[in-house]
Amino acid sequence: GVNKKQAQILCVGLDNSGKTTIINKLKPKETQAEDIVPTIGFTVEKFKSSAVNFTVFDMSGQGKYRNLWEHYYKDAEGIIFVLDSSDKLRMVVAKEELDLLLQHAEIKAKKIPILFFANKMDLRDSLSSVKCSQMLELEKVKDKPWHICSSNALTQEGLHEGVQWLTDQLT
Ligand code: GTP
Ligand code: MG
């Protein structure tokens, strides 16, 4: 309805982690894209949960575009941080990017919720959400509500749980 809460959120994480695939699956069936390609810069998407109309900035995770993320920190009311739970080698890079985000003045200034997807849980040798949270040292994040869900964007497993948590934080 017209009184539904609106929220602007930011979706970040390394390239190839599955950000665009996740967001695509959250959109209404008739507006879903058939093919997902690596994001250039960013795109703006919309999806609805039970109680919130989300506008999401789907940022490119490629190294050369990561400097764009910070321009959207000021207006973000929530963050979705996507991890490729099967990419053990780059988990340290994901942690570096997360730490930069958390240390940024615009992020430090507010208590916005951060939802982590430990995505690609279907792949062999993927890390559990607990293991991912340990590698990112999420237990040290004490000034913001955060939550981590394992997900498989291809089957949508875990996506609803995550979005429901974010919805609860924003309403
Ligand atoms: P950038 O836009 O480059 O930052 O990447 P992205 O994070 O948006 O990743 P994208 O959604 O383009 O997905 C990258 C690849 O991972 C695609 O081939 C997806 O089909 C695949 N993928 C996404 N989620 C999953 C998942 O849960 N499991 C598996 N097996 N593959 C996935
Ligand atoms: Mg993308």
PDB file of C-alpha atoms and ligand atoms in Angstrom:
ATOM      1  CA  GLY A   1       0.000   0.000   0.000  1.00  0.00           C
ATOM      2  CA  VAL A   2       0.937   3.678  -0.115  1.00  0.00           C
ATOM      3  CA  ASN A   3       1.961   3.625   3.528  1.00  0.00           C
ATOM      4  CA  LYS A   4       4.462   0.821   3.148  1.00  0.00           C
ATOM      5  CA  LYS A   5       7.873   1.721   4.448  1.00  0.00           C
ATOM      6  CA  GLN A   6      10.460   2.637   1.822  1.00  0.00           C
ATOM      7  CA  ALA A   7      14.121   1.814   2.402  1.00  0.00           C
ATOM      8  CA  GLN A   8      17.224   2.504   0.362  1.00  0.00           C
ATOM      9  CA  ILE A   9      19.878  -0.150   0.755  1.00  0.00           C
ATOM     10  CA  LEU A  10      23.275  -0.888  -0.710  1.00  0.00           C
ATOM     11  CA  CYS A  11      24.428  -4.286  -1.981  1.00  0.00           C
ATOM     12  CA  VAL A  12      28.207  -4.791  -1.977  1.00  0.00           C
ATOM     13  CA  GLY A  13      30.747  -7.613  -1.937  1.00  0.00           C
ATOM     14  CA  LEU A  14      33.466  -8.902  -4.237  1.00  0.00           C
ATOM     15  CA  ASP A  15      32.884  -9.495  -7.941  1.00  0.00           C
ATOM     16  CA  ASN A  16      31.350 -12.876  -8.754  1.00  0.00           C
ATOM     17  CA  SER A  17      29.917 -13.329  -5.237  1.00  0.00           C
ATOM     18  CA  GLY A  18      26.345 -13.364  -6.567  1.00  0.00           C
ATOM     19  CA  LYS A  19      24.941  -9.921  -5.699  1.00  0.00           C
ATOM     20  CA  THR A  20      23.046  -9.376  -8.944  1.00  0.00           C
ATOM     21  CA  THR A  21      21.782 -12.973  -8.980  1.00  0.00           C
ATOM     22  CA  ILE A  22      20.414 -12.575  -5.441  1.00  0.00           C
ATOM     23  CA  ILE A  23      18.725  -9.244  -6.169  1.00  0.00           C
ATOM     24  CA  ASN A  24      17.289 -10.569  -9.411  1.00  0.00           C
ATOM     25  CA  LYS A  25      15.650 -13.458  -7.512  1.00  0.00           C
ATOM     26  CA  LEU A  26      14.115 -11.028  -5.029  1.00  0.00           C
ATOM     27  CA  LYS A  27      12.367  -9.075  -7.779  1.00  0.00           C
ATOM     28  CA  PRO A  28       8.882  -9.981  -9.022  1.00  0.00           C
ATOM     29  CA  LYS A  29       9.011 -12.903 -11.475  1.00  0.00           C
ATOM     30  CA  GLU A  30       7.876 -10.813 -14.437  1.00  0.00           C
ATOM     31  CA  THR A  31      10.685  -8.291 -13.976  1.00  0.00           C
ATOM     32  CA  GLN A  32      13.493 -10.824 -13.446  1.00  0.00           C
ATOM     33  CA  ALA A  33      16.315 -10.803 -15.986  1.00  0.00           C
ATOM     34  CA  GLU A  34      17.088 -14.072 -17.756  1.00  0.00           C
ATOM     35  CA  ASP A  35      20.815 -13.591 -18.038  1.00  0.00           C
ATOM     36  CA  ILE A  36      23.004 -12.047 -15.391  1.00  0.00           C
ATOM     37  CA  VAL A  37      26.200 -10.363 -16.506  1.00  0.00           C
ATOM     38  CA  PRO A  38      28.942  -8.773 -14.404  1.00  0.00           C
ATOM     39  CA  THR A  39      27.740  -5.369 -13.236  1.00  0.00           C
ATOM     40  CA  ILE A  40      29.402  -2.305 -14.707  1.00  0.00           C
ATOM     41  CA  GLY A  41      29.440   0.504 -12.135  1.00  0.00           C
ATOM     42  CA  PHE A  42      26.073  -0.146 -10.477  1.00  0.00           C
ATOM     43  CA  THR A  43      22.383  -0.566 -11.189  1.00  0.00           C
ATOM     44  CA  VAL A  44      19.352   0.514  -9.193  1.00  0.00           C
ATOM     45  CA  GLU A  45      16.730  -2.157  -8.561  1.00  0.00           C
ATOM     46  CA  LYS A  46      13.485  -2.411  -6.613  1.00  0.00           C
ATOM     47  CA  PHE A  47      11.930  -5.291  -4.704  1.00  0.00           C
ATOM     48  CA  LYS A  48       9.351  -5.663  -1.966  1.00  0.00           C
ATOM     49  CA  SER A  49       9.274  -7.705   1.208  1.00  0.00           C
ATOM     50  CA  SER A  50       6.283  -8.259   3.490  1.00  0.00           C
ATOM     51  CA  ALA A  51       6.557  -4.776   5.003  1.00  0.00           C
ATOM     52  CA  VAL A  52       9.185  -2.786   3.092  1.00  0.00           C
ATOM     53  CA  ASN A  53       9.614  -1.470  -0.453  1.00  0.00           C
ATOM     54  CA  PHE A  54      13.338  -1.664  -1.082  1.00  0.00           C
ATOM     55  CA  THR A  55      15.385   0.404  -3.490  1.00  0.00           C
ATOM     56  CA  VAL A  56      18.750  -1.315  -3.786  1.00  0.00           C
ATOM     57  CA  PHE A  57      21.953  -0.040  -5.310  1.00  0.00           C
ATOM     58  CA  ASP A  58      23.568  -3.149  -6.770  1.00  0.00           C
ATOM     59  CA  MET A  59      27.229  -2.201  -6.918  1.00  0.00           C
ATOM     60  CA  SER A  60      29.898  -3.819  -9.070  1.00  0.00           C
ATOM     61  CA  GLY A  61      32.405  -5.749  -6.995  1.00  0.00           C
ATOM     62  CA  GLN A  62      35.227  -5.501  -9.512  1.00  0.00           C
ATOM     63  CA  GLY A  63      38.316  -3.856  -8.061  1.00  0.00           C
ATOM     64  CA  LYS A  64      38.206  -0.920 -10.430  1.00  0.00           C
ATOM     65  CA  TYR A  65      34.640  -0.022  -9.373  1.00  0.00           C
ATOM     66  CA  ARG A  66      34.866  -0.576  -5.603  1.00  0.00           C
ATOM     67  CA  ASN A  67      35.711   3.107  -5.094  1.00  0.00           C
ATOM     68  CA  LEU A  68      32.100   3.851  -6.099  1.00  0.00           C
ATOM     69  CA  TRP A  69      30.649   2.118  -3.038  1.00  0.00           C
ATOM     70  CA  GLU A  70      31.430   4.900  -0.583  1.00  0.00           C
ATOM     71  CA  HIS A  71      29.433   7.475  -2.528  1.00  0.00           C
ATOM     72  CA  TYR A  72      26.269   5.630  -1.527  1.00  0.00           C
ATOM     73  CA  TYR A  73      27.074   5.089   2.170  1.00  0.00           C
ATOM     74  CA  LYS A  74      25.497   8.370   3.253  1.00  0.00           C
ATOM     75  CA  ASP A  75      21.983   7.511   2.076  1.00  0.00           C
ATOM     76  CA  ALA A  76      22.051   3.789   2.830  1.00  0.00           C
ATOM     77  CA  GLU A  77      19.580   2.601   5.474  1.00  0.00           C
ATOM     78  CA  GLY A  78      20.945  -0.930   5.339  1.00  0.00           C
ATOM     79  CA  ILE A  79      23.704  -2.964   3.722  1.00  0.00           C
ATOM     80  CA  ILE A  80      23.646  -6.366   2.055  1.00  0.00           C
ATOM     81  CA  PHE A  81      27.188  -7.754   1.949  1.00  0.00           C
ATOM     82  CA  VAL A  82      27.494 -10.829  -0.261  1.00  0.00           C
ATOM     83  CA  LEU A  83      30.266 -13.407   0.170  1.00  0.00           C
ATOM     84  CA  ASP A  84      31.186 -16.258  -2.129  1.00  0.00           C
ATOM     85  CA  SER A  85      31.469 -18.908   0.593  1.00  0.00           C
ATOM     86  CA  SER A  86      33.380 -21.186  -1.794  1.00  0.00           C
ATOM     87  CA  ASP A  87      36.079 -18.588  -2.532  1.00  0.00           C
ATOM     88  CA  LYS A  88      38.390 -19.224   0.426  1.00  0.00           C
ATOM     89  CA  LEU A  89      41.350 -17.509  -1.208  1.00  0.00           C
ATOM     90  CA  ARG A  90      39.543 -14.197  -1.493  1.00  0.00           C
ATOM     91  CA  MET A  91      37.848 -14.253   1.920  1.00  0.00           C
ATOM     92  CA  VAL A  92      40.718 -12.061   3.182  1.00  0.00           C
ATOM     93  CA  VAL A  93      40.032  -9.583   0.377  1.00  0.00           C
ATOM     94  CA  ALA A  94      36.352  -9.544   1.324  1.00  0.00           C
ATOM     95  CA  LYS A  95      37.400  -8.866   4.932  1.00  0.00           C
ATOM     96  CA  GLU A  96      39.607  -5.958   3.816  1.00  0.00           C
ATOM     97  CA  GLU A  97      36.711  -4.422   1.903  1.00  0.00           C
ATOM     98  CA  LEU A  98      34.345  -4.965   4.826  1.00  0.00           C
ATOM     99  CA  ASP A  99      36.811  -3.353   7.231  1.00  0.00           C
ATOM    100  CA  LEU A 100      37.146  -0.315   4.948  1.00  0.00           C
ATOM    101  CA  LEU A 101      33.366  -0.025   4.844  1.00  0.00           C
ATOM    102  CA  LEU A 102      33.022  -0.327   8.631  1.00  0.00           C
ATOM    103  CA  GLN A 103      35.764   2.262   9.219  1.00  0.00           C
ATOM    104  CA  HIS A 104      34.190   4.784   6.846  1.00  0.00           C
ATOM    105  CA  ALA A 105      32.926   7.922   8.605  1.00  0.00           C
ATOM    106  CA  GLU A 106      29.495   7.813   6.904  1.00  0.00           C
ATOM    107  CA  ILE A 107      28.985   4.218   8.066  1.00  0.00           C
ATOM    108  CA  LYS A 108      30.389   4.791  11.555  1.00  0.00           C
ATOM    109  CA  ALA A 109      27.967   7.667  11.993  1.00  0.00           C
ATOM    110  CA  LYS A 110      24.877   5.462  11.968  1.00  0.00           C
ATOM    111  CA  LYS A 111      23.539   2.197  13.299  1.00  0.00           C
ATOM    112  CA  ILE A 112      22.319   0.580  10.101  1.00  0.00           C
ATOM    113  CA  PRO A 113      21.733  -3.174   9.831  1.00  0.00           C
ATOM    114  CA  ILE A 114      24.161  -5.302   7.821  1.00  0.00           C
ATOM    115  CA  LEU A 115      22.930  -8.527   6.276  1.00  0.00           C
ATOM    116  CA  PHE A 116      25.580 -11.000   5.090  1.00  0.00           C
ATOM    117  CA  PHE A 117      24.828 -13.732   2.614  1.00  0.00           C
ATOM    118  CA  ALA A 118      27.338 -16.603   2.688  1.00  0.00           C
ATOM    119  CA  ASN A 119      26.309 -17.345  -0.884  1.00  0.00           C
ATOM    120  CA  LYS A 120      26.991 -20.357  -3.130  1.00  0.00           C
ATOM    121  CA  MET A 121      26.352 -22.785  -0.265  1.00  0.00           C
ATOM    122  CA  ASP A 122      25.600 -25.396  -2.946  1.00  0.00           C
ATOM    123  CA  LEU A 123      29.223 -25.584  -4.087  1.00  0.00           C
ATOM    124  CA  ARG A 124      31.490 -28.315  -2.803  1.00  0.00           C
ATOM    125  CA  ASP A 125      33.782 -27.183   0.010  1.00  0.00           C
ATOM    126  CA  SER A 126      31.819 -23.983   0.615  1.00  0.00           C
ATOM    127  CA  LEU A 127      32.335 -22.540   4.089  1.00  0.00           C
ATOM    128  CA  SER A 128      29.511 -22.508   6.626  1.00  0.00           C
ATOM    129  CA  SER A 129      28.031 -19.191   7.704  1.00  0.00           C
ATOM    130  CA  VAL A 130      29.700 -19.647  11.104  1.00  0.00           C
ATOM    131  CA  LYS A 131      33.088 -20.171   9.469  1.00  0.00           C
ATOM    132  CA  CYS A 132      32.576 -17.132   7.223  1.00  0.00           C
ATOM    133  CA  SER A 133      31.640 -14.971  10.216  1.00  0.00           C
ATOM    134  CA  GLN A 134      34.791 -16.159  12.003  1.00  0.00           C
ATOM    135  CA  MET A 135      36.991 -15.330   9.017  1.00  0.00           C
ATOM    136  CA  LEU A 136      35.450 -11.848   8.808  1.00  0.00           C
ATOM    137  CA  GLU A 137      35.687 -11.444  12.625  1.00  0.00           C
ATOM    138  CA  LEU A 138      32.069 -10.389  12.757  1.00  0.00           C
ATOM    139  CA  GLU A 139      32.000 -10.920  16.516  1.00  0.00           C
ATOM    140  CA  LYS A 140      33.963  -7.652  16.690  1.00  0.00           C
ATOM    141  CA  VAL A 141      31.125  -5.714  15.049  1.00  0.00           C
ATOM    142  CA  LYS A 142      29.321  -4.454  18.122  1.00  0.00           C
ATOM    143  CA  ASP A 143      27.947  -1.073  17.039  1.00  0.00           C
ATOM    144  CA  LYS A 144      25.510  -2.373  14.423  1.00  0.00           C
ATOM    145  CA  PRO A 145      22.987  -5.152  14.133  1.00  0.00           C
ATOM    146  CA  TRP A 146      24.198  -7.825  11.721  1.00  0.00           C
ATOM    147  CA  HIS A 147      23.065 -11.216  10.579  1.00  0.00           C
ATOM    148  CA  ILE A 148      24.576 -13.877   8.336  1.00  0.00           C
ATOM    149  CA  CYS A 149      22.632 -16.429   6.278  1.00  0.00           C
ATOM    150  CA  SER A 150      23.904 -19.169   4.047  1.00  0.00           C
ATOM    151  CA  SER A 151      22.310 -18.847   0.629  1.00  0.00           C
ATOM    152  CA  ASN A 152      22.019 -20.410  -2.766  1.00  0.00           C
ATOM    153  CA  ALA A 153      20.890 -17.655  -5.114  1.00  0.00           C
ATOM    154  CA  LEU A 154      20.189 -20.174  -7.877  1.00  0.00           C
ATOM    155  CA  THR A 155      17.461 -21.936  -5.840  1.00  0.00           C
ATOM    156  CA  GLN A 156      16.645 -18.904  -3.623  1.00  0.00           C
ATOM    157  CA  GLU A 157      17.453 -20.949  -0.487  1.00  0.00           C
ATOM    158  CA  GLY A 158      18.230 -18.595   2.400  1.00  0.00           C
ATOM    159  CA  LEU A 159      17.181 -15.415   0.603  1.00  0.00           C
ATOM    160  CA  HIS A 160      13.821 -15.071   2.318  1.00  0.00           C
ATOM    161  CA  GLU A 161      15.330 -15.548   5.781  1.00  0.00           C
ATOM    162  CA  GLY A 162      17.821 -12.778   5.119  1.00  0.00           C
ATOM    163  CA  VAL A 163      15.324 -10.320   3.706  1.00  0.00           C
ATOM    164  CA  GLN A 164      12.915 -11.014   6.572  1.00  0.00           C
ATOM    165  CA  TRP A 165      15.668 -10.205   9.079  1.00  0.00           C
ATOM    166  CA  LEU A 166      16.422  -6.943   7.245  1.00  0.00           C
ATOM    167  CA  THR A 167      12.714  -6.112   7.136  1.00  0.00           C
ATOM    168  CA  ASP A 168      12.410  -6.673  10.890  1.00  0.00           C
ATOM    169  CA  GLN A 169      15.366  -4.350  11.479  1.00  0.00           C
ATOM    170  CA  LEU A 170      13.828  -1.585   9.376  1.00  0.00           C
ATOM    171  CA  THR A 171      10.267  -1.682  10.724  1.00  0.00           C
TER     172      THR A 171
HETATM  173  P1  GTP B   1      29.741  -8.336 -10.037  1.00  0.00           P
HETATM  174  O1  GTP B   1      28.550  -7.670 -10.655  1.00  0.00           O
HETATM  175  O2  GTP B   1      30.846  -8.549 -11.021  1.00  0.00           O
HETATM  176  O3  GTP B   1      30.223  -7.642  -8.813  1.00  0.00           O
HETATM  177  O4  GTP B   1      29.297  -9.837  -9.596  1.00  0.00           O
HETATM  178  P2  GTP B   1      28.007 -10.269  -8.746  1.00  0.00           P
HETATM  179  O5  GTP B   1      28.367 -10.337  -7.301  1.00  0.00           O
HETATM  180  O6  GTP B   1      26.822  -9.457  -9.115  1.00  0.00           O
HETATM  181  O7  GTP B   1      27.815 -11.791  -9.208  1.00  0.00           O
HETATM  182  P3  GTP B   1      26.702 -12.359 -10.218  1.00  0.00           P
HETATM  183  O8  GTP B   1      25.349 -12.258  -9.620  1.00  0.00           O
HETATM  184  O9  GTP B   1      26.919 -11.770 -11.544  1.00  0.00           O
HETATM  185  O10 GTP B   1      27.063 -13.924 -10.199  1.00  0.00           O
HETATM  186  C1  GTP B   1      28.339 -14.410 -10.588  1.00  0.00           C
HETATM  187  C2  GTP B   1      28.216 -15.879 -10.971  1.00  0.00           C
HETATM  188  O11 GTP B   1      27.917 -16.675  -9.819  1.00  0.00           O
HETATM  189  C3  GTP B   1      27.115 -16.165 -11.981  1.00  0.00           C
HETATM  190  O12 GTP B   1      27.583 -17.138 -12.896  1.00  0.00           O
HETATM  191  C4  GTP B   1      25.997 -16.748 -11.120  1.00  0.00           C
HETATM  192  O13 GTP B   1      25.152 -17.640 -11.816  1.00  0.00           O
HETATM  193  C5  GTP B   1      26.787 -17.494 -10.073  1.00  0.00           C
HETATM  194  N1  GTP B   1      26.059 -17.659  -8.808  1.00  0.00           N
HETATM  195  C6  GTP B   1      25.417 -16.696  -8.093  1.00  0.00           C
HETATM  196  N2  GTP B   1      24.894 -17.210  -6.966  1.00  0.00           N
HETATM  197  C7  GTP B   1      25.208 -18.512  -6.946  1.00  0.00           C
HETATM  198  C8  GTP B   1      24.959 -19.580  -6.018  1.00  0.00           C
HETATM  199  O14 GTP B   1      24.342 -19.438  -4.958  1.00  0.00           O
HETATM  200  N3  GTP B   1      25.464 -20.814  -6.356  1.00  0.00           N
HETATM  201  C9  GTP B   1      26.161 -21.029  -7.508  1.00  0.00           C
HETATM  202  N4  GTP B   1      26.597 -22.266  -7.733  1.00  0.00           N
HETATM  203  N5  GTP B   1      26.423 -20.043  -8.389  1.00  0.00           N
HETATM  204  C10 GTP B   1      25.950 -18.813  -8.118  1.00  0.00           C
HETATM  205 MG    MG B   2      26.569  -7.769 -10.273  1.00  0.00          MG
END
